[in-house]
Amino acid sequence: MLLLAAVVLLAFQQVFKAPFAFDDSVSIAQIRKFTSWREIWGPDAFMFFRPVKNLFFYLVEQIGGEPWRYHWVNLAAYYLAACGVFGLTLRLSGNVLASFAAGAIWALSPTGGTVAVWASCFNINIAAASMAFCAIAYDVMRSGTSRHPALPGAVASFFLLLGLLSYETAIATAPLLVLVDLFRGRKVFSKPSSFIYVGIAAIVLTWLVCRQLNGVPGVRAQNPSLALDMPSWQLTASAPYFLWTHFLMWAAPSERLETFGSYLWDRSVPAVILPFCWILLISAVYLGVRFWKRAPLLIFGAAWFLIAAFPSGNFVPLKNTPYADYYVPIPSIGLCIMMAAILRATCERLREPGLTRPAMGAAVATILAIAGWRLAQLPVLTDWLSAWEIPPRVMARTAAARPHQYFAQAVMAYDIAFTDQDKTPEILDLVESSALAAEKDMPDLGIIHASLGEVARCRGQREQAIALFEKALVSRHTGIDTLLWSRHQLVVTLMEEPAQLDRAYANLLPLLRQRDHKDHPKYVLLAAKLMRQAGKPDEEIKALEKGLQYHPDNADILAELESARARATNKPS
């Protein structure tokens, strides 16, 4: 375990150089509104029922909230998941070396880079660990070796519930526990098994009810990675292709890693390929059933991969993101178990008396091939972690992974446009080219028009900027923050023209109503500036005084109020 910890710490030093990225700031802003830890039981910032994720952000914010604190806690969760892979493989295989190899292969996979570096993936790491530890405790309970079977049963129930409260994919834990029974040769249709399965179903059903009571939708109505009008059947038809894409992302990750991947029917991939993906999947299932008794551990790992990939794989068209590297770590536990099965069989072969030299050479070559395969991918992992040091690079790599990656291109353009302070002509050209490329595939995304509007504003093309920002307001948005920022930039642009101040004020009012938003103080200051430009010093002071009522400790509003009062009485500020 200590050696595995050393491996993780050594491989993931770059994690601590990464800033907050993408969803992080939205989650943190929501958590900072919490007045009690009990609010973690509500939906998260993206309307998912993930109390463990809320609790993580809440607790880290309570102890300071700096990025390095988030990274330490998240990396510890990633290590815990690697320990879960080691423990589960050891429980099933009985081979320490093969189990350590499984844990190390899982931990060093380039597809684990995102969940190790991105704070918003903490809950995925906890879910991965919970699913592995739940399977271990469940197997101990059912083995009959424990003097107090209720204890491992309680532990298994705890980890089942913890996984569900962390991440929706943990719903696959229930069928995975049945898979454990099949692996052990237990009767799944016996009365004892039926009682246990009813208990598991009760826990899952309770979680589903709590999820429903919190108003969490079962299907994502507006996933920006998919066309809004994509029929459900097209998503289901494409599901095996998504599955094999994620498999290749794990097995041969170079130039295949992607986050926030986009999918357009018959454009991202020719639709004619999809039947062959289904044939490949059905053939894999048939071979698994056919050779279950000959290589149970190997087939167990393959079955884990398929079952754990099912919830996020759009076989049931829930409109999940089609491709994302952070979907891979939980299903890849099964792939690592498959590697352990091969290594265990190889080690057993080497122990056979009278082994011929060719057989020995083949066994050694197998071990070296697996070790070389994973070690050769370390540069891919370090390169991906380096990309997270500047988040738009992650989107650039995603955009390069396959054609028609409009969402990655749009997010990259938006992030650069609204976070880079030094907007040189070269940067503006980059933003424009990325946004225009995205617009060709998905013209209804608000962040595309907002990015193009910011380019036009920086270039002094005021009328074009206003038109683009207004277009962004009526387009599809990824969240409330992008919508508010589009309106904010529209107000800023309108204020550059004295004749447009009334129009600017009309657009500012919806922003001022967002009193709980993290940027509300900025909106108050913008309102004061607008009143000053309009020659209304009394209204300027009123706006600042009202803003100070909502944000009594805001130093910027207080300083601006003092300056406004000084100007009103003709005193120097």
XYZ file of C-alpha atoms in Angstrom:
573
model
C 0.000 0.000 0.000
C 2.870 2.361 0.800
C 4.500 1.496 -2.497
C 1.225 2.271 -4.292
C 1.061 5.617 -2.447
C 4.604 6.408 -3.581
C 3.661 5.565 -7.168
C 0.661 7.927 -7.060
C 2.587 10.796 -5.438
C 5.484 10.454 -7.847
C 3.326 10.277 -10.958
C 0.936 13.081 -10.028
C 3.202 15.897 -8.810
C 1.887 18.112 -11.621
C -1.594 17.997 -10.103
C -0.655 20.752 -7.653
C 0.152 23.177 -10.482
C -3.375 23.052 -11.884
C -5.808 25.919 -11.187
C -9.538 25.631 -10.692
C -11.131 24.728 -14.017
C -14.511 24.585 -15.719
C -17.139 23.320 -13.210
C -15.003 24.091 -10.136
C -15.799 27.798 -9.871
C -19.532 27.188 -10.315
C -19.561 24.537 -7.566
C -17.507 26.713 -5.218
C -19.792 29.693 -5.792
C -22.816 27.586 -4.894
C -21.165 26.116 -1.795
C -20.196 29.559 -0.504
C -23.900 30.355 -0.242
C -24.450 27.456 2.167
C -25.318 28.492 5.687
C -25.151 24.946 7.071
C -23.629 21.610 6.124
C -27.158 20.216 5.934
C -27.579 21.966 2.591
C -25.300 19.361 1.025
C -28.385 17.139 0.700
C -29.786 19.400 -1.986
C -28.853 19.247 -5.690
C -25.356 20.341 -6.660
C -24.637 23.312 -8.908
C -25.560 21.254 -11.980
C -28.770 19.731 -10.625
C -27.299 16.327 -9.770
C -27.964 14.583 -6.467
C -24.377 14.224 -5.236
C -24.226 15.033 -1.503
C -20.679 13.665 -1.168
C -19.465 16.122 -3.795
C -21.248 18.985 -2.026
C -19.745 17.891 1.295
C -16.255 17.800 -0.226
C -16.488 21.363 -1.510
C -18.124 22.531 1.717
C -15.438 21.084 4.004
C -12.498 22.260 1.903
C -13.989 25.756 1.775
C -14.281 25.681 5.564
C -10.515 25.103 5.908
C -9.425 27.760 3.445
C -10.469 26.673 -0.016
C -7.109 27.141 -1.752
C -6.541 24.999 -4.878
C -3.739 23.005 -3.238
C -6.096 21.881 -0.467
C -8.591 20.629 -3.046
C -5.818 18.810 -4.905
C -4.502 17.058 -1.802
C -7.940 15.782 -0.774
C -8.856 14.763 -4.307
C -5.544 12.979 -4.861
C -6.053 11.133 -1.553
C -9.456 9.966 -2.867
C -7.778 8.847 -6.096
C -5.223 6.857 -4.088
C -8.053 5.342 -2.032
C -9.683 4.169 -5.254
C -6.375 2.618 -6.375
C -6.259 0.791 -3.029
C -9.782 -0.436 -3.715
C -8.654 -1.866 -7.058
C -5.720 -3.578 -5.328
C -7.920 -4.962 -2.543
C -10.661 -6.227 -4.845
C -8.186 -7.905 -7.184
C -6.396 -9.504 -4.223
C -9.701 -10.774 -2.853
C -10.609 -12.368 -6.187
C -7.206 -13.572 -7.376
C -5.267 -14.311 -4.187
C -2.087 -13.089 -5.911
C -0.390 -10.105 -4.265
C 1.909 -9.215 -7.158
C -0.836 -9.409 -9.774
C -3.098 -7.345 -7.504
C -0.443 -4.684 -7.009
C 0.004 -4.592 -10.770
C -3.752 -4.063 -11.188
C -3.730 -1.167 -8.717
C -0.676 0.406 -10.348
C -2.074 -0.027 -13.868
C -5.294 1.656 -12.752
C -3.498 4.496 -10.973
C -1.088 5.202 -13.846
C -3.680 5.116 -16.612
C -3.793 8.381 -18.607
C -7.587 8.180 -18.400
C -7.190 8.734 -14.665
C -5.426 12.043 -15.166
C -8.582 14.127 -15.247
C -10.179 12.590 -12.144
C -6.881 13.001 -10.263
C -6.354 16.658 -11.172
C -9.891 18.062 -11.451
C -11.511 18.846 -8.100
C -14.977 18.363 -9.585
C -14.154 14.659 -10.052
C -13.644 13.977 -6.329
C -17.004 12.221 -6.200
C -15.979 9.896 -9.060
C -12.909 8.794 -7.101
C -15.011 8.166 -4.006
C -17.534 6.217 -6.075
C -14.764 4.064 -7.595
C -13.340 3.312 -4.146
C -16.798 2.653 -2.709
C -17.741 0.195 -5.448
C -14.509 -1.771 -4.977
C -14.716 -1.852 -1.179
C -18.420 -2.720 -1.329
C -17.623 -5.739 -3.499
C -14.895 -6.821 -1.064
C -17.102 -6.531 2.022
C -19.999 -8.225 0.226
C -17.818 -11.163 -0.755
C -16.567 -11.504 2.824
C -20.148 -11.471 4.111
C -21.307 -14.163 1.701
C -18.212 -16.338 2.035
C -19.186 -17.537 5.510
C -15.664 -17.017 6.838
C -16.605 -14.109 9.093
C -17.695 -14.873 12.667
C -19.984 -11.868 12.520
C -21.368 -11.682 8.950
C -23.536 -8.728 9.920
C -20.397 -6.597 10.222
C -19.142 -7.002 6.613
C -22.796 -6.767 5.552
C -23.087 -3.373 7.240
C -19.789 -2.283 5.669
C -21.002 -3.363 2.225
C -24.269 -1.448 2.720
C -22.349 1.640 3.816
C -20.119 1.616 0.731
C -23.080 0.934 -1.546
C -24.862 3.982 -0.175
C -21.688 6.098 -0.197
C -21.134 5.288 -3.864
C -24.712 6.177 -4.775
C -24.472 9.484 -2.896
C -21.284 10.249 -4.799
C -21.967 9.421 -8.437
C -24.816 7.964 -10.484
C -22.646 5.280 -12.110
C -22.510 3.564 -8.695
C -25.977 2.215 -9.449
C -24.022 -0.459 -11.342
C -22.798 -1.758 -7.947
C -26.001 -3.782 -7.543
C -25.519 -5.979 -10.649
C -21.771 -6.107 -9.947
C -22.490 -7.755 -6.593
C -24.533 -10.380 -8.425
C -21.500 -10.810 -10.686
C -19.390 -11.490 -7.578
C -21.836 -14.242 -6.605
C -21.616 -15.769 -10.072
C -17.822 -15.649 -9.908
C -17.899 -17.514 -6.592
C -20.351 -20.074 -7.916
C -23.146 -19.083 -5.540
C -26.779 -19.736 -6.406
C -28.268 -16.382 -7.344
C -31.835 -17.723 -7.375
C -31.703 -19.235 -3.899
C -33.734 -17.912 -0.984
C -30.699 -16.437 0.889
C -29.605 -14.633 -2.274
C -33.125 -13.328 -2.863
C -33.275 -11.788 0.620
C -29.922 -10.097 0.096
C -30.880 -8.781 -3.335
C -34.108 -7.342 -1.943
C -32.021 -5.451 0.631
C -29.724 -4.123 -2.103
C -32.744 -3.109 -4.179
C -34.225 -1.302 -1.160
C -31.074 0.800 -0.768
C -31.034 1.674 -4.479
C -34.754 2.463 -4.467
C -34.341 4.743 -1.437
C -31.602 6.611 -3.258
C -33.787 6.992 -6.360
C -36.656 8.348 -4.264
C -34.373 10.878 -2.532
C -33.065 11.892 -5.919
C -36.587 12.413 -7.218
C -37.641 14.378 -4.132
C -34.737 16.737 -4.731
C -36.076 17.530 -8.195
C -33.186 15.926 -10.064
C -34.217 15.062 -13.655
C -33.621 11.543 -14.912
C -32.661 12.734 -18.392
C -30.504 15.746 -19.185
C -32.728 17.981 -21.288
C -29.929 20.144 -22.682
C -26.581 18.440 -22.868
C -24.437 20.827 -24.935
C -22.352 17.886 -26.188
C -25.346 16.634 -28.162
C -27.680 18.199 -30.698
C -30.833 19.371 -28.972
C -33.067 17.525 -31.451
C -31.138 14.220 -31.494
C -33.669 11.349 -31.342
C -33.226 8.911 -28.479
C -32.862 5.951 -30.836
C -29.770 7.514 -32.423
C -28.154 7.813 -29.012
C -28.896 4.189 -28.147
C -27.726 3.040 -31.570
C -24.420 4.828 -30.967
C -23.888 3.453 -27.450
C -21.541 0.571 -28.404
C -19.422 3.012 -30.366
C -19.093 5.168 -27.238
C -18.174 2.041 -25.280
C -15.384 0.986 -27.622
C -14.165 4.563 -27.849
C -13.715 4.607 -24.079
C -12.001 1.223 -24.223
C -9.492 2.516 -26.787
C -9.044 5.647 -24.700
C -7.817 3.361 -21.906
C -5.865 0.846 -23.987
C -4.206 3.250 -26.454
C -4.719 6.774 -25.087
C -2.254 8.720 -27.232
C -4.196 11.470 -29.067
C -7.470 9.873 -27.927
C -8.034 11.549 -24.548
C -10.938 13.953 -24.483
C -13.106 15.780 -21.981
C -16.528 17.176 -22.950
C -16.530 15.295 -26.262
C -19.272 16.163 -28.773
C -21.304 13.850 -30.988
C -23.256 14.511 -34.163
C -25.130 11.694 -35.859
C -23.411 10.400 -39.016
C -20.815 13.175 -38.827
C -18.652 12.419 -35.797
C -18.481 8.870 -37.161
C -20.202 7.339 -40.213
C -23.427 5.675 -39.086
C -22.544 2.625 -41.171
C -19.904 1.712 -38.556
C -22.436 1.440 -35.732
C -23.865 -2.016 -36.614
C -20.342 -3.430 -36.523
C -19.887 -1.942 -33.035
C -23.034 -3.763 -31.948
C -21.806 -7.014 -33.528
C -18.495 -6.633 -31.691
C -20.309 -6.063 -28.386
C -22.655 -9.020 -28.841
C -19.711 -11.216 -29.844
C -17.800 -10.161 -26.725
C -20.779 -11.046 -24.537
C -21.138 -14.425 -26.264
C -17.445 -15.224 -25.806
C -17.682 -14.207 -22.153
C -20.524 -16.623 -21.523
C -18.816 -19.316 -23.579
C -15.480 -19.174 -21.740
C -16.707 -18.184 -18.258
C -15.695 -21.483 -16.658
C -12.299 -21.611 -18.367
C -11.129 -18.130 -17.354
C -13.511 -16.814 -14.675
C -11.313 -13.970 -13.405
C -10.595 -12.728 -16.920
C -14.280 -12.796 -17.872
C -15.217 -11.240 -14.511
C -13.039 -8.242 -15.377
C -14.576 -7.923 -18.849
C -18.084 -8.158 -17.367
C -17.234 -5.470 -14.780
C -16.163 -3.165 -17.619
C -19.408 -3.666 -19.539
C -21.707 -3.416 -16.517
C -19.982 -0.375 -14.998
C -19.951 1.410 -18.376
C -23.676 0.864 -18.890
C -25.143 3.708 -16.726
C -23.167 6.484 -18.443
C -22.997 4.792 -21.847
C -26.356 5.973 -23.254
C -27.597 2.422 -23.859
C -30.556 3.907 -22.045
C -30.661 7.313 -23.779
C -30.132 9.556 -20.742
C -28.228 12.110 -22.854
C -24.968 11.741 -20.977
C -21.824 13.234 -22.473
C -20.906 10.799 -25.282
C -17.151 10.743 -24.707
C -15.307 11.765 -21.554
C -12.122 10.407 -20.031
C -13.611 10.776 -16.548
C -16.163 8.074 -17.454
C -13.369 5.490 -17.857
C -11.848 4.968 -14.342
C -14.785 3.052 -12.829
C -15.312 0.607 -15.738
C -11.533 0.263 -16.151
C -11.361 -1.449 -12.747
C -12.565 -4.487 -14.665
C -9.904 -4.059 -17.346
C -7.224 -3.936 -14.654
C -8.616 -7.150 -13.160
C -8.272 -8.687 -16.628
C -4.608 -7.684 -16.678
C -4.188 -9.233 -13.232
C -5.801 -12.453 -14.469
C -3.305 -12.644 -17.325
C -0.379 -11.936 -14.999
C -1.564 -14.483 -12.444
C -1.876 -17.155 -15.121
C 1.576 -16.234 -16.406
C 3.132 -16.480 -12.945
C 1.483 -19.857 -12.401
C 2.883 -20.974 -15.730
C 6.390 -19.976 -14.676
C 6.081 -22.089 -11.522
C 5.290 -25.237 -13.453
C 8.053 -27.879 -13.238
C 9.794 -28.819 -16.439
C 8.736 -25.659 -18.276
C 10.299 -25.484 -21.711
C 12.386 -22.499 -22.770
C 9.908 -21.317 -25.418
C 7.074 -21.450 -22.874
C 9.195 -19.606 -20.328
C 10.146 -17.013 -22.914
C 6.507 -16.487 -23.840
C 5.549 -16.048 -20.173
C 8.335 -13.534 -19.521
C 7.489 -11.708 -22.747
C 3.856 -11.416 -21.592
C 4.890 -9.830 -18.284
C 7.309 -7.456 -19.990
C 4.723 -6.536 -22.622
C 2.123 -5.550 -20.008
C 4.691 -3.569 -17.995
C 6.073 -1.899 -21.113
C 2.599 -1.088 -22.406
C 1.659 0.853 -19.288
C 5.074 2.481 -18.742
C 5.141 3.615 -22.375
C 1.942 5.557 -21.683
C 3.405 7.589 -18.820
C 4.385 10.451 -21.170
C 0.739 10.606 -22.280
C -0.324 10.938 -18.638
C 2.222 13.647 -17.821
C 1.352 15.528 -21.008
C -2.349 15.437 -20.109
C -1.635 16.657 -16.574
C 0.439 19.491 -18.060
C -2.524 20.473 -20.225
C -4.616 20.936 -17.065
C -2.187 23.637 -15.896
C -3.804 25.825 -18.584
C -7.397 24.485 -18.901
C -8.059 25.760 -22.460
C -5.319 23.351 -23.553
C -7.497 20.468 -22.356
C -10.210 21.652 -24.715
C -7.679 22.078 -27.513
C -6.540 18.468 -27.067
C -10.169 17.335 -26.960
C -10.925 19.233 -30.158
C -8.009 17.477 -31.864
C -9.133 13.991 -30.790
C -11.876 13.628 -33.431
C -13.856 15.684 -35.980
C -16.740 17.988 -35.057
C -15.720 18.650 -31.453
C -17.817 21.794 -31.384
C -18.362 21.938 -27.623
C -14.652 21.702 -26.815
C -13.931 24.394 -29.393
C -16.665 26.605 -27.937
C -15.483 26.133 -24.334
C -11.886 26.840 -25.342
C -12.917 30.051 -27.107
C -15.076 31.144 -24.170
C -12.419 30.418 -21.536
C -9.746 32.337 -23.412
C -12.074 35.222 -24.260
C -13.242 35.787 -20.705
C -10.245 34.780 -18.593
C -7.233 36.028 -20.540
C -6.593 39.644 -19.571
C -4.026 40.308 -22.278
C -6.099 39.930 -25.436
C -3.506 40.358 -28.155
C -4.535 40.234 -31.842
C -3.210 36.668 -31.979
C -5.384 35.620 -29.025
C -8.437 37.283 -30.546
C -7.792 35.449 -33.818
C -7.559 32.155 -31.919
C -10.823 32.795 -30.088
C -12.555 33.766 -33.305
C -11.333 30.770 -35.289
C -12.330 28.319 -32.531
C -15.755 29.897 -32.070
C -16.464 29.992 -35.808
C -15.442 26.348 -36.173
C -17.843 25.432 -33.358
C -20.623 27.557 -34.854
C -20.555 25.543 -38.077
C -21.595 22.418 -36.172
C -23.804 23.896 -33.440
C -25.044 27.450 -34.146
C -27.373 27.627 -31.128
C -24.739 27.628 -28.337
C -24.681 30.903 -26.414
C -21.009 30.670 -25.427
C -20.067 30.753 -29.130
C -21.843 34.050 -29.742
C -20.613 35.461 -26.432
C -17.020 34.654 -27.417
C -17.431 36.226 -30.851
C -19.063 39.243 -29.204
C -16.069 39.686 -26.904
C -13.730 39.516 -29.907
C -15.762 42.185 -31.674
C -15.825 44.378 -28.544
C -12.052 44.167 -28.110
C -11.597 45.096 -31.753
C -13.812 48.155 -31.345
C -16.623 46.733 -33.490
C -19.328 47.942 -31.111
C -22.462 47.312 -33.167
C -21.357 43.811 -34.123
C -20.497 43.054 -30.487
C -23.924 44.221 -29.288
C -25.675 42.080 -31.896
C -23.641 39.016 -30.927
C -24.185 39.463 -27.190
C -27.924 39.853 -27.761
C -27.871 36.710 -29.886
C -26.083 34.906 -27.051
C -28.885 35.815 -24.646
C -31.494 33.948 -26.689
C -29.278 30.934 -27.470
C -28.751 27.684 -25.575
C -26.428 28.059 -22.583
C -24.417 25.575 -20.555
C -25.369 27.291 -17.306
C -26.570 30.452 -15.606
C -23.029 31.838 -15.297
C -22.429 31.972 -19.038
C -25.818 33.588 -19.556
C -25.151 36.256 -16.915
C -21.671 36.929 -18.241
C -23.059 37.429 -21.758
C -25.510 40.002 -20.409
C -22.769 41.659 -18.354
C -20.592 42.128 -21.435
C -23.598 43.454 -23.353
C -24.116 46.120 -20.666
C -20.415 47.032 -20.710
C -20.521 47.401 -24.501
C -23.713 49.479 -24.493
C -22.245 51.823 -21.885
C -19.489 52.786 -24.289
C -22.115 54.735 -26.271
C -23.865 57.585 -24.337
C -27.004 57.221 -26.441
C -27.359 53.596 -25.329
C -27.380 54.124 -21.558
C -31.126 53.503 -21.197
C -30.738 50.262 -23.116
C -27.778 49.337 -20.945
C -29.816 49.959 -17.792
C -32.647 47.734 -19.053
C -30.166 44.883 -19.514
C -28.507 45.585 -16.168
C -31.714 45.102 -14.168
C -31.801 41.266 -14.573
C -28.227 41.157 -13.288
C -29.061 43.250 -10.238
C -31.826 40.796 -9.361
C -29.205 38.031 -8.945
C -28.506 39.095 -5.347
C -27.085 35.736 -4.293
C -24.714 35.405 -7.216
C -20.963 35.707 -6.600
C -20.713 38.530 -9.164
C -23.543 40.619 -7.715
C -21.101 43.150 -6.153
C -19.634 43.626 -9.625
C -23.129 44.319 -10.970
C -23.696 46.902 -8.240
C -20.478 48.717 -9.163
C -21.481 48.578 -12.820
C -24.864 50.139 -11.952
C -23.121 52.943 -10.057
C -20.822 53.600 -13.005
C -23.783 53.720 -15.364
C -25.555 56.290 -13.162
C -22.385 58.365 -12.987
C -22.077 58.325 -16.785
C -25.740 59.351 -17.036
C -25.057 62.351 -14.785
C -27.202 61.065 -11.906
C -25.036 61.308 -8.776
C -27.960 60.765 -6.393
C -28.922 57.528 -8.182
C -25.283 56.461 -8.139
C -25.175 56.844 -4.358
C -28.516 55.040 -3.933
C -27.289 52.111 -6.022
C -24.144 51.799 -3.909
C -26.025 52.168 -0.620
C -28.467 49.461 -1.652
C -25.595 47.246 -2.771
C -23.911 47.743 0.592
C -27.054 46.461 2.300
C -26.628 43.165 0.470
C -22.826 43.078 0.794
C -21.963 45.023 3.975
C -18.358 43.796 4.044
C -17.523 44.520 0.421
C -14.554 46.889 0.416
C -14.943 47.865 -3.271
C -18.553 48.992 -2.853
C -17.692 50.866 0.346
C -14.754 52.675 -1.289
C -16.829 53.580 -4.341
C -19.621 54.906 -2.093
C -17.202 57.166 -0.252
C -15.877 58.458 -3.577
C -19.404 59.062 -4.884
C -20.348 60.990 -1.757
C -17.177 63.045 -2.001
C -17.894 63.904 -5.624
C -21.474 64.867 -4.733
C -20.244 67.406 -2.171
C -17.427 68.633 -4.460
C -14.767 67.172 -2.131
C -11.720 65.360 -3.455
C -11.995 61.606 -3.093
